PDB file of C-alpha atoms in Angstrom:
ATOM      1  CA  UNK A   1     -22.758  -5.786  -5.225  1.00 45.00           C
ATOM      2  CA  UNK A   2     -20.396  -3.959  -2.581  1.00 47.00           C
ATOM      3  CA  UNK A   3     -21.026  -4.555   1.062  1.00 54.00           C
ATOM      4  CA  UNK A   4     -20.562  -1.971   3.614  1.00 62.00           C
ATOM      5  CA  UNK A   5     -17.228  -4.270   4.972  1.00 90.00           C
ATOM      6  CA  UNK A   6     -15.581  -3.883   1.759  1.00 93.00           C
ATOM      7  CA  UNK A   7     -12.599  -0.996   0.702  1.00 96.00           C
ATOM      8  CA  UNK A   8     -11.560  -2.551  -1.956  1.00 97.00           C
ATOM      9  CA  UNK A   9     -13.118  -4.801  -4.675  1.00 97.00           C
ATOM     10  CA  UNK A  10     -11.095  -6.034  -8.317  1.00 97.00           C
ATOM     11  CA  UNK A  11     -12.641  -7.793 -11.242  1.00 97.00           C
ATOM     12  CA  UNK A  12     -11.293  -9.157 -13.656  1.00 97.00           C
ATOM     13  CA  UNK A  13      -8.455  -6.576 -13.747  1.00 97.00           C
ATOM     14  CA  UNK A  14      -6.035  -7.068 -16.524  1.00 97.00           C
ATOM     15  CA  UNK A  15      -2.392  -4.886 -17.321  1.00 97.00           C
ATOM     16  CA  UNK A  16      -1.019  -5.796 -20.537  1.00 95.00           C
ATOM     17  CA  UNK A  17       2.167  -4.508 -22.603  1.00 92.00           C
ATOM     18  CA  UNK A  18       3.400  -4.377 -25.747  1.00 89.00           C
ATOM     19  CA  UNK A  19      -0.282  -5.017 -27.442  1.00 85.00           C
ATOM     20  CA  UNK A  20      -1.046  -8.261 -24.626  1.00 85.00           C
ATOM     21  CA  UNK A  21       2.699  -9.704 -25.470  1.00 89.00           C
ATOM     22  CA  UNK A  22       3.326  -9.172 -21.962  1.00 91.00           C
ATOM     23  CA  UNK A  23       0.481  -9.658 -18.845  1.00 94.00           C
ATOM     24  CA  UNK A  24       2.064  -8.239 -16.035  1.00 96.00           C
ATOM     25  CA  UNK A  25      -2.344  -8.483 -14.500  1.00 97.00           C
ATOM     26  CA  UNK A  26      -4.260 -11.261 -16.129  1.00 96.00           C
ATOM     27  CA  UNK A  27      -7.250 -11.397 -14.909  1.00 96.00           C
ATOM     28  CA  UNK A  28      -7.076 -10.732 -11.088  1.00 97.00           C
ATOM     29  CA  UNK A  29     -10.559 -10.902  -8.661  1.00 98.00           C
ATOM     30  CA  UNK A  30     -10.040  -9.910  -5.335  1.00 97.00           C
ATOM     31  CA  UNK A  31     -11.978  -8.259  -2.277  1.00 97.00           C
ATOM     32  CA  UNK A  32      -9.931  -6.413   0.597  1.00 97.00           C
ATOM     33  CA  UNK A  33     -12.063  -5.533   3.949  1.00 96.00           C
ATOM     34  CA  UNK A  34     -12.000  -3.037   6.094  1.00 95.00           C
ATOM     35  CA  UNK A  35      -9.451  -3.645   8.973  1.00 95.00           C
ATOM     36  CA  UNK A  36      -8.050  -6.640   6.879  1.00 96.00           C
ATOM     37  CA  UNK A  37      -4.390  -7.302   6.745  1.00 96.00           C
ATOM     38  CA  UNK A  38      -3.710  -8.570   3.245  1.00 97.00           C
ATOM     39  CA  UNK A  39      -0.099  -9.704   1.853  1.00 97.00           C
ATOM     40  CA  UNK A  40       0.798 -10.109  -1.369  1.00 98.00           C
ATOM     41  CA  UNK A  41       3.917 -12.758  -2.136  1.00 97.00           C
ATOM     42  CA  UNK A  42       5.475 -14.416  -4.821  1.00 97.00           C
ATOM     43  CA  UNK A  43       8.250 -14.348  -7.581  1.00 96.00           C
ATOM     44  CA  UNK A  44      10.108 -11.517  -9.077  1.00 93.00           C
ATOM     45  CA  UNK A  45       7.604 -10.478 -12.376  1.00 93.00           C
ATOM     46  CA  UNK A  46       4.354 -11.949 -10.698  1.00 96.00           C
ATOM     47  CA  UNK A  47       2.314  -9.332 -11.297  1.00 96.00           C
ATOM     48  CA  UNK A  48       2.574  -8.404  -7.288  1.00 97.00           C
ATOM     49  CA  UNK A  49       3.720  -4.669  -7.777  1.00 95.00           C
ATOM     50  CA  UNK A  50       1.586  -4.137 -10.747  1.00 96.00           C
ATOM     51  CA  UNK A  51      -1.764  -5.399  -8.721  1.00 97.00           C
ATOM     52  CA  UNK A  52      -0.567  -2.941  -5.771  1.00 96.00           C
ATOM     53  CA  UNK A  53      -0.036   0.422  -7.964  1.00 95.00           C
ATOM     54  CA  UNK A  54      -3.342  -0.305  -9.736  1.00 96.00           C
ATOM     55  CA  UNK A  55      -5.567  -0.250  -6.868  1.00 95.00           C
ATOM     56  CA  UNK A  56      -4.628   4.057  -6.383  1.00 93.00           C
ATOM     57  CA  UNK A  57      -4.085   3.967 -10.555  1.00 92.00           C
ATOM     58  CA  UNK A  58      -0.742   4.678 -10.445  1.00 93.00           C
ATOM     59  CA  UNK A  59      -0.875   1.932 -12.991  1.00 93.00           C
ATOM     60  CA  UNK A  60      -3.849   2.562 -15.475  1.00 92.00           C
ATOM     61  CA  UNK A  61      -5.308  -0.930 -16.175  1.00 94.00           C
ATOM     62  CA  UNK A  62      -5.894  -2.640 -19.137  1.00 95.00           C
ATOM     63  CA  UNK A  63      -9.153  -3.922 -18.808  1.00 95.00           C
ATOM     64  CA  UNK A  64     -11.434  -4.319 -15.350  1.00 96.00           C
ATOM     65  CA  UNK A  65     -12.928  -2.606 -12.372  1.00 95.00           C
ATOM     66  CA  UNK A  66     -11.749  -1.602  -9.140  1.00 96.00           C
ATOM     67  CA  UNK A  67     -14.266  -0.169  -6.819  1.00 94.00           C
ATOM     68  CA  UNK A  68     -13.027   2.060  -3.948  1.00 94.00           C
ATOM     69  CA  UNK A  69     -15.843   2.886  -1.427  1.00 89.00           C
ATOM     70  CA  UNK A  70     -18.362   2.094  -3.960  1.00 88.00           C
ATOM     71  CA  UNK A  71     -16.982   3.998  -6.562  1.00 89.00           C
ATOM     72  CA  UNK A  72     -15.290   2.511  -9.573  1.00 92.00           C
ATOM     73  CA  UNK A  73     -11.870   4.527  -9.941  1.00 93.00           C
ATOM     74  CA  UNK A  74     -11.363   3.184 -13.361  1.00 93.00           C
ATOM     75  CA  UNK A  75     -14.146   5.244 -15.004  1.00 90.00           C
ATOM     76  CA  UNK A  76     -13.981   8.618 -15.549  1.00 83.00           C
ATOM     77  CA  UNK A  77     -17.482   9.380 -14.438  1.00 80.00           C
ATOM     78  CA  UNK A  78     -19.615   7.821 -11.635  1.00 73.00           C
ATOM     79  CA  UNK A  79     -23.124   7.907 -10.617  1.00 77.00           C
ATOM     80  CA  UNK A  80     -23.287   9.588  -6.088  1.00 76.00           C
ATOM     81  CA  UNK A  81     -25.962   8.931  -3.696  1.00 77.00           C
ATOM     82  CA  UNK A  82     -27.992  10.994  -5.332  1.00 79.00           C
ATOM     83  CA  UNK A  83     -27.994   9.545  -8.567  1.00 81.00           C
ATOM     84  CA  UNK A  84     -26.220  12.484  -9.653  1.00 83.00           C
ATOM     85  CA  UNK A  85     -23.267  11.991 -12.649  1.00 84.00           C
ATOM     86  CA  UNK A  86     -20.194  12.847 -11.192  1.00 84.00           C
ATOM     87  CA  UNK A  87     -16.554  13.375 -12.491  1.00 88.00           C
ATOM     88  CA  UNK A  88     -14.302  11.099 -11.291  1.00 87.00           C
ATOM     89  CA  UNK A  89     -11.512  13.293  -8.668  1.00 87.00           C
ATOM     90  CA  UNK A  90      -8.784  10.858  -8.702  1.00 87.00           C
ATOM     91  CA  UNK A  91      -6.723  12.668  -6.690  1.00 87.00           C
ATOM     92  CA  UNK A  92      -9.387  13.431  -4.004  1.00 87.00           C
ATOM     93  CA  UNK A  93      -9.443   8.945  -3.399  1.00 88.00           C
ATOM     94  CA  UNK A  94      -5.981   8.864  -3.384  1.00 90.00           C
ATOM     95  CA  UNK A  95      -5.643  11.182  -0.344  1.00 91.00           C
ATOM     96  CA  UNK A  96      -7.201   8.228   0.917  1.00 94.00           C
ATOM     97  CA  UNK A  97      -4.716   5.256   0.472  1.00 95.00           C
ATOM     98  CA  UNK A  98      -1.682   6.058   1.697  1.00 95.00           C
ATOM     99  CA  UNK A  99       1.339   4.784  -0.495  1.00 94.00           C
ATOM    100  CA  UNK A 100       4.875   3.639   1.035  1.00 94.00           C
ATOM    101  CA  UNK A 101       7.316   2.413  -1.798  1.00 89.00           C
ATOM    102  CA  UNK A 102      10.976   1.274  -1.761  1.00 87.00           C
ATOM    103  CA  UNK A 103      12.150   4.001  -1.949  1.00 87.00           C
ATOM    104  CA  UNK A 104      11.528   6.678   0.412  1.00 86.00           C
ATOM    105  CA  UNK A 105      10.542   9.729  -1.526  1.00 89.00           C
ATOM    106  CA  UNK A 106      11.377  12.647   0.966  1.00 95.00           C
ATOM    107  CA  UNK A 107      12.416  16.307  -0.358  1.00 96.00           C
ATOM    108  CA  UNK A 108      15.948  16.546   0.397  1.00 96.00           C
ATOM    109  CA  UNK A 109      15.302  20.028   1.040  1.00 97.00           C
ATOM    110  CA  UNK A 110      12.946  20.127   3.222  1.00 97.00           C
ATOM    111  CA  UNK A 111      12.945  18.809   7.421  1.00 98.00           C
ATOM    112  CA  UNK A 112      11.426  15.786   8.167  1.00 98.00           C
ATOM    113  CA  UNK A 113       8.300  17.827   9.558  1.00 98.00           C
ATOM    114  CA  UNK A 114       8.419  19.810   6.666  1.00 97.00           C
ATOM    115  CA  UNK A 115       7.977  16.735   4.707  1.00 97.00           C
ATOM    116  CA  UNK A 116       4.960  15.288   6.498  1.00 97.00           C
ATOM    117  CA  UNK A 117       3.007  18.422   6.708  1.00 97.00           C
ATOM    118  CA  UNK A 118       3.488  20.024   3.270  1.00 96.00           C
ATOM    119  CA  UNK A 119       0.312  17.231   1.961  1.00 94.00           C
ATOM    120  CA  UNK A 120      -1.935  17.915   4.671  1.00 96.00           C
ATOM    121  CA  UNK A 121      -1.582  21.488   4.699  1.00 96.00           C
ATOM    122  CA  UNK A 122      -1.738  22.088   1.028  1.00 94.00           C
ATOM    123  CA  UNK A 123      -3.954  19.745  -0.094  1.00 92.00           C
ATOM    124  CA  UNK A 124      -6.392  18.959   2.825  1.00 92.00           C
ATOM    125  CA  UNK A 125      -6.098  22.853   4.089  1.00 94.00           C
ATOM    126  CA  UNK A 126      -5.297  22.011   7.719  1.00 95.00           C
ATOM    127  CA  UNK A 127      -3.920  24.182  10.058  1.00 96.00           C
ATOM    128  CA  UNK A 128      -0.120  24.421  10.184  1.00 96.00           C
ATOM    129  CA  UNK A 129       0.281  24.544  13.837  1.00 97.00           C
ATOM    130  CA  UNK A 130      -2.732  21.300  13.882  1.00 97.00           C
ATOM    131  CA  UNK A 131      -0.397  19.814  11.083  1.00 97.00           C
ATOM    132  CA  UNK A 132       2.531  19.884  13.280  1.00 97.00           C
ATOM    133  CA  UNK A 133       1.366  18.952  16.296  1.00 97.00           C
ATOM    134  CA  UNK A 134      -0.198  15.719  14.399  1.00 97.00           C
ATOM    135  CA  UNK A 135       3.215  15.286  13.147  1.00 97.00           C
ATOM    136  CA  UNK A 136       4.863  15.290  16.348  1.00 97.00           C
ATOM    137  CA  UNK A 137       2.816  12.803  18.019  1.00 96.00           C
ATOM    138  CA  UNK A 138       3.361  10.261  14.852  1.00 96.00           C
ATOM    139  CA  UNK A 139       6.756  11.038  15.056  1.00 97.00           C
ATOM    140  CA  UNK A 140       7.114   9.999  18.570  1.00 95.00           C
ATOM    141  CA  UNK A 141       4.733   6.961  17.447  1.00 93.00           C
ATOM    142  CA  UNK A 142       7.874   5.937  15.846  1.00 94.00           C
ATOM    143  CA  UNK A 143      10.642   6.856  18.361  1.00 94.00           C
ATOM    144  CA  UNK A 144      11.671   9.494  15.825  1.00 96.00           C
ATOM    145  CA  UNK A 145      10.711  12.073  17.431  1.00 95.00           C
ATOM    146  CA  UNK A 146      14.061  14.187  18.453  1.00 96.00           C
ATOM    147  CA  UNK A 147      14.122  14.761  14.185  1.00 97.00           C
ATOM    148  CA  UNK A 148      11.519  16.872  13.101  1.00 97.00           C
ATOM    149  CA  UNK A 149      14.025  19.508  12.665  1.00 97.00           C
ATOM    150  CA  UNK A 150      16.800  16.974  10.936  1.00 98.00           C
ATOM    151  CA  UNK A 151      16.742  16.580   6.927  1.00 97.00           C
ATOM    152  CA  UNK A 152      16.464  13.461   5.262  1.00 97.00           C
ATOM    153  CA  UNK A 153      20.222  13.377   4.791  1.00 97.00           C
ATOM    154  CA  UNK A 154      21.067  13.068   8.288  1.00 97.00           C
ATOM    155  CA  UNK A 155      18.465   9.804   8.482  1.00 96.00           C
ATOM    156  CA  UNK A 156      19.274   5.862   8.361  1.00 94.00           C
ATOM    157  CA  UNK A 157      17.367   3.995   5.632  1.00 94.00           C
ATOM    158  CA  UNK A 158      14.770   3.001   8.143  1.00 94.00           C
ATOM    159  CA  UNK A 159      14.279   5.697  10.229  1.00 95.00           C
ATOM    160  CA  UNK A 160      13.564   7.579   6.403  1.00 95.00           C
ATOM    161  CA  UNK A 161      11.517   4.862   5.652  1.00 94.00           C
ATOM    162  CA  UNK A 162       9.383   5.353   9.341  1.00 96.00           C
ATOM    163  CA  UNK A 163       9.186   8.992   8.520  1.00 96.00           C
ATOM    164  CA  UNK A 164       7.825   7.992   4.875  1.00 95.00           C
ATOM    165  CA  UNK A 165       5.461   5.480   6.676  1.00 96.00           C
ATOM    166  CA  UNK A 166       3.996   8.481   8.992  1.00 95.00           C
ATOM    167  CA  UNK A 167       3.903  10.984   6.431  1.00 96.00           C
ATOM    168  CA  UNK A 168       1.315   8.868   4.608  1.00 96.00           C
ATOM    169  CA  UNK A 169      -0.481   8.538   8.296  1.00 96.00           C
ATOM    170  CA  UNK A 170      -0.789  12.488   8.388  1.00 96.00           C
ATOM    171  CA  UNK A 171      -3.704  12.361   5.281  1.00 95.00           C
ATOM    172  CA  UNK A 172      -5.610  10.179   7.605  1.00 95.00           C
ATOM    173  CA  UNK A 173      -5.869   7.578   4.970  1.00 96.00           C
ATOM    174  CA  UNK A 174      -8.582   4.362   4.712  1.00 96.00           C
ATOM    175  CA  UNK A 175      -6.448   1.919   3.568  1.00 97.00           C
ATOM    176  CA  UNK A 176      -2.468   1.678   3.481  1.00 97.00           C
ATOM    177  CA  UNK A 177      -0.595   0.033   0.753  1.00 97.00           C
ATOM    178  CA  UNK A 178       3.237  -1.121   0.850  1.00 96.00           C
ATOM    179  CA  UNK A 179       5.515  -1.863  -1.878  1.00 95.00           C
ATOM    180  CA  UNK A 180       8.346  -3.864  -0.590  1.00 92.00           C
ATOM    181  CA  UNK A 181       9.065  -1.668   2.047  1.00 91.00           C
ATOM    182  CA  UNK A 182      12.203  -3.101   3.339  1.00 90.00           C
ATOM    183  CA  UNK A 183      13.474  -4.135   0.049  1.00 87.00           C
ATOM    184  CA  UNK A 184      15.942  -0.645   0.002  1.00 83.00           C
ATOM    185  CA  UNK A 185      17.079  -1.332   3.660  1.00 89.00           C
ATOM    186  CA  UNK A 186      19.707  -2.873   5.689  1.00 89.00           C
ATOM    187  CA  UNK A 187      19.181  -6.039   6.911  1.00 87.00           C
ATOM    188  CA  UNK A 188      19.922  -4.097  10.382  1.00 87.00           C
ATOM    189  CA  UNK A 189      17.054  -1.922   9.400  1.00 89.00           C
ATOM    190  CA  UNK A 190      14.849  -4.008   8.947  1.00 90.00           C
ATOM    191  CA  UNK A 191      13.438  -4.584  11.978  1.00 91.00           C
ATOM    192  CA  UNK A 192      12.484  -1.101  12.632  1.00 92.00           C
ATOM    193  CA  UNK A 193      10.137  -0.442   9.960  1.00 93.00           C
ATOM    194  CA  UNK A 194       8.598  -4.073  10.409  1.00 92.00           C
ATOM    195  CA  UNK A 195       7.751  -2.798  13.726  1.00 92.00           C
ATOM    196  CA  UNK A 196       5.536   0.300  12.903  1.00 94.00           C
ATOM    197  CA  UNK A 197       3.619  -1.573   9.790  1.00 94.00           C
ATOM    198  CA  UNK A 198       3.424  -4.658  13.182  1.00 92.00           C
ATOM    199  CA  UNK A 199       2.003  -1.564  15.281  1.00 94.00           C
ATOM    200  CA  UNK A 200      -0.077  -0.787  12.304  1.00 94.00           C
ATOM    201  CA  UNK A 201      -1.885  -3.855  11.808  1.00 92.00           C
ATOM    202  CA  UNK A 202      -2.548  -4.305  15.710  1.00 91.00           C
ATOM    203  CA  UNK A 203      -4.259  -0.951  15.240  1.00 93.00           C
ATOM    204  CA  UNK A 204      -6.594  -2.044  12.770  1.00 93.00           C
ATOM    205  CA  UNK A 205      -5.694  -0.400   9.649  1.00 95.00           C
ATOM    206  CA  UNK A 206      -6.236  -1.974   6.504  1.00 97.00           C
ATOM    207  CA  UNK A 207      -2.839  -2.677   4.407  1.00 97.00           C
ATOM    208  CA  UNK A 208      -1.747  -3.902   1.435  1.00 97.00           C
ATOM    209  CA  UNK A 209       1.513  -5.171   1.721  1.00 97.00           C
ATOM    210  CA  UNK A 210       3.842  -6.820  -1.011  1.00 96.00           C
ATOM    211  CA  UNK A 211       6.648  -8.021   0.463  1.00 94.00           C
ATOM    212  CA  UNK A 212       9.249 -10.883   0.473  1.00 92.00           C
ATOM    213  CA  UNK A 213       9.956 -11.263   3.713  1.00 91.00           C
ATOM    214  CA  UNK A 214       7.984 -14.323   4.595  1.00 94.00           C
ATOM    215  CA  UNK A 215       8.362 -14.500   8.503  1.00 92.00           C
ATOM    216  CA  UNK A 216       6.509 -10.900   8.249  1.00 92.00           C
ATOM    217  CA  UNK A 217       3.491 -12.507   5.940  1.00 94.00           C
ATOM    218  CA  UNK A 218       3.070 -15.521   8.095  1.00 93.00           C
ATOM    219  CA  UNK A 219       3.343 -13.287  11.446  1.00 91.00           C
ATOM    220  CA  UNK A 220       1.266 -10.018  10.472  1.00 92.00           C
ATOM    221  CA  UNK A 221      -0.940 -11.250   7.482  1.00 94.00           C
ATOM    222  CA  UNK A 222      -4.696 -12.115   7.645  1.00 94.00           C
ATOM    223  CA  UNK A 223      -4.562 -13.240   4.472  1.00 97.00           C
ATOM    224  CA  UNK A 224      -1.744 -14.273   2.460  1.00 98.00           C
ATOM    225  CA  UNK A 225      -2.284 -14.056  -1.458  1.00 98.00           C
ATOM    226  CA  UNK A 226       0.293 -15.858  -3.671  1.00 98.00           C
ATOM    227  CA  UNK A 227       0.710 -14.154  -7.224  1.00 98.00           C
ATOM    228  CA  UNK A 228       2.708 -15.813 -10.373  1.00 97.00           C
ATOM    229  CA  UNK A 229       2.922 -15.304 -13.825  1.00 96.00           C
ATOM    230  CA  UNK A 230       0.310 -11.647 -13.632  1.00 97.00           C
ATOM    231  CA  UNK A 231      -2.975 -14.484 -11.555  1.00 97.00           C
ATOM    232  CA  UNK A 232      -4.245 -14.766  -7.971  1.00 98.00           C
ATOM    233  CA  UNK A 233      -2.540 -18.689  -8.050  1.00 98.00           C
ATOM    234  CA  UNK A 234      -3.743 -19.623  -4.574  1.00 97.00           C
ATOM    235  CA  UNK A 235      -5.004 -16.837  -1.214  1.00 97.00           C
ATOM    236  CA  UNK A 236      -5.667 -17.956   2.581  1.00 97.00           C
ATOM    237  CA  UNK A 237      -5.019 -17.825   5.755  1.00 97.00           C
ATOM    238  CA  UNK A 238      -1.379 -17.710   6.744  1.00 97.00           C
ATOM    239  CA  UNK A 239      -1.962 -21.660   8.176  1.00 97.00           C
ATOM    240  CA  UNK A 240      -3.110 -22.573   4.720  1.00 97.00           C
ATOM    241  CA  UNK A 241      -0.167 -20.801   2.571  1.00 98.00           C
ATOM    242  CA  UNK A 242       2.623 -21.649   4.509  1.00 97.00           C
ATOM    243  CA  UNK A 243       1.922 -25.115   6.240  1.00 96.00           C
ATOM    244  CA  UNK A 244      -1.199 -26.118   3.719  1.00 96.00           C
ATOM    245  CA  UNK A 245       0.028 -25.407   0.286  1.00 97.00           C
ATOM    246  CA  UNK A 246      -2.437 -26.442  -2.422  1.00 97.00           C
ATOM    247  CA  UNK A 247      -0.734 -25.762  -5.896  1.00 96.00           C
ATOM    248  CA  UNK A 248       2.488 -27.029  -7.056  1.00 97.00           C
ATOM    249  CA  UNK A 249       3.328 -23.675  -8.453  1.00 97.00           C
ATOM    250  CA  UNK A 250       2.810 -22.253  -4.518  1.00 97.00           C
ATOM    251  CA  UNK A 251       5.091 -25.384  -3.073  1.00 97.00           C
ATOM    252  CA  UNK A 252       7.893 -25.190  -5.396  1.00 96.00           C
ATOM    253  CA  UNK A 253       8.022 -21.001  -4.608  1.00 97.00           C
ATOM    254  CA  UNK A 254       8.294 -21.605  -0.481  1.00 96.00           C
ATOM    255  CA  UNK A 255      11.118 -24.738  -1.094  1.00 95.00           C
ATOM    256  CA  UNK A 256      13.141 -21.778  -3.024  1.00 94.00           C
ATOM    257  CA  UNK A 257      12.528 -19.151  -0.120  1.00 93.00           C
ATOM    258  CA  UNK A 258      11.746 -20.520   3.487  1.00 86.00           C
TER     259      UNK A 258
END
């Protein structure tokens, strides 16, 4: 059963290599709302990444279910409103969770506003001159936007990494997931892209964010979930994680990084 507040719901989802030697997902159950800020944390190989890149199927699970707007994306077929059998469009629920990895993924040859319109123009068939003015306006969101015309080349890490941010904003997406998003930067840079995904969240838009920078998870998180070893080990409120840890597997993880 799927309530109207949830995006996002996982059961039982499993990722397993090598014929189940290795369970990078064993078993994960989780629910993300709509306008929730969740962040995912833990140690290197916890299964944090994996979890992430399965929700759009850029990972193909093992085993397990995860329904997106009622629809289970893992199955090749659903039932619609109608009770009609549909094929499953993959690429038509993507469009709808924007994805911002370590690295930034720009075309080299292309401007920045190149780079945030060619999606929404091919794809979604919008306007070019619509396209661009959308782009402007996110690019000023950002204080970026004297480089529409400027290539990726000529960009810091971060400000790529805000343009990377914004080009996933143009496909108006429903949710927004982050892969370590600073983990490529400067610790200078930092700062700058923590700010927009900060802006983000005051906004309302629901993220997924893996991340290991802990003063951003306490600060911008609604709800903190703590991976290890491919399971959901322990999940609350930022309070609970980071003051409140239950499990000794949580405690001995924030002695090693706070």
């Amino acid at each position: 059963m799927v309530t109207k507040d949830e995006l996002i719901k996982v059961n039982n989802l499993k990722k397993y290599y090598k014929h189940g030697e290795i369970k990078a997902l064993d078993g994960v159950d989780n629910t993300i709302r709509k306008g929730e800020v969740v962040v995912i944390i833990g140690p290197s190989g916890s299964g944090k990444s994996t979890f992430l890149r399965s929700l759009n199927l850029l990972e193909e699970p093992t085993e397990g279910s995860i329904i997106f707007n009622g629809v289970d994306i893992t199955k090749k077929k659903y039932k619609d409103e109608s009770g009609n059998t549909v094929k499953l469009n993959i690429d038509r629920h993507r469009q709808k969770m924007g994805m911002v990895f370590q690295h930034f993924n720009l075309f080299p040859h292309k401007t920045i506003l190149e780079n945030m319109t060619l999606a929404p123009v091919k794809v979604k068939k919008t306007d070019k001159d619509e396209a661009e003015k959308k782009a402007r306006r996110l690019l000023k969101r950002v204080g970026l936007e004297d480089r529409a015309d400027s290539y990726p080349i000529q960009l810091s890490g971060g400000q790529k990494q805000r343009v990377a941010i914004v080009r996933a904003l143009m496909m108006d997406p429903e949710v927004m997931l982050f892969d370590e998003p600073t983990s490529a930067l400067d610790p200078e840079m930092v700062g700058e892209v923590l700010a927009v995904i900060r802006e983000l969240a005051v906004s309302g838009m629901t993220m997924v964010i893996v991340t290991h920078e802990m003063g951003f998870a306490r600060e911008v998180g609604n709800r903190i979930i703590f991976m290890a070893d491919g399971k959901i080990v322990e999940e609350g409120t930022p309070t609970e994680i980071f003051q409140n840890p239950k499990s000794e597997r949580l405690k001995d993880f924030l002695k090693k990084v706070l």
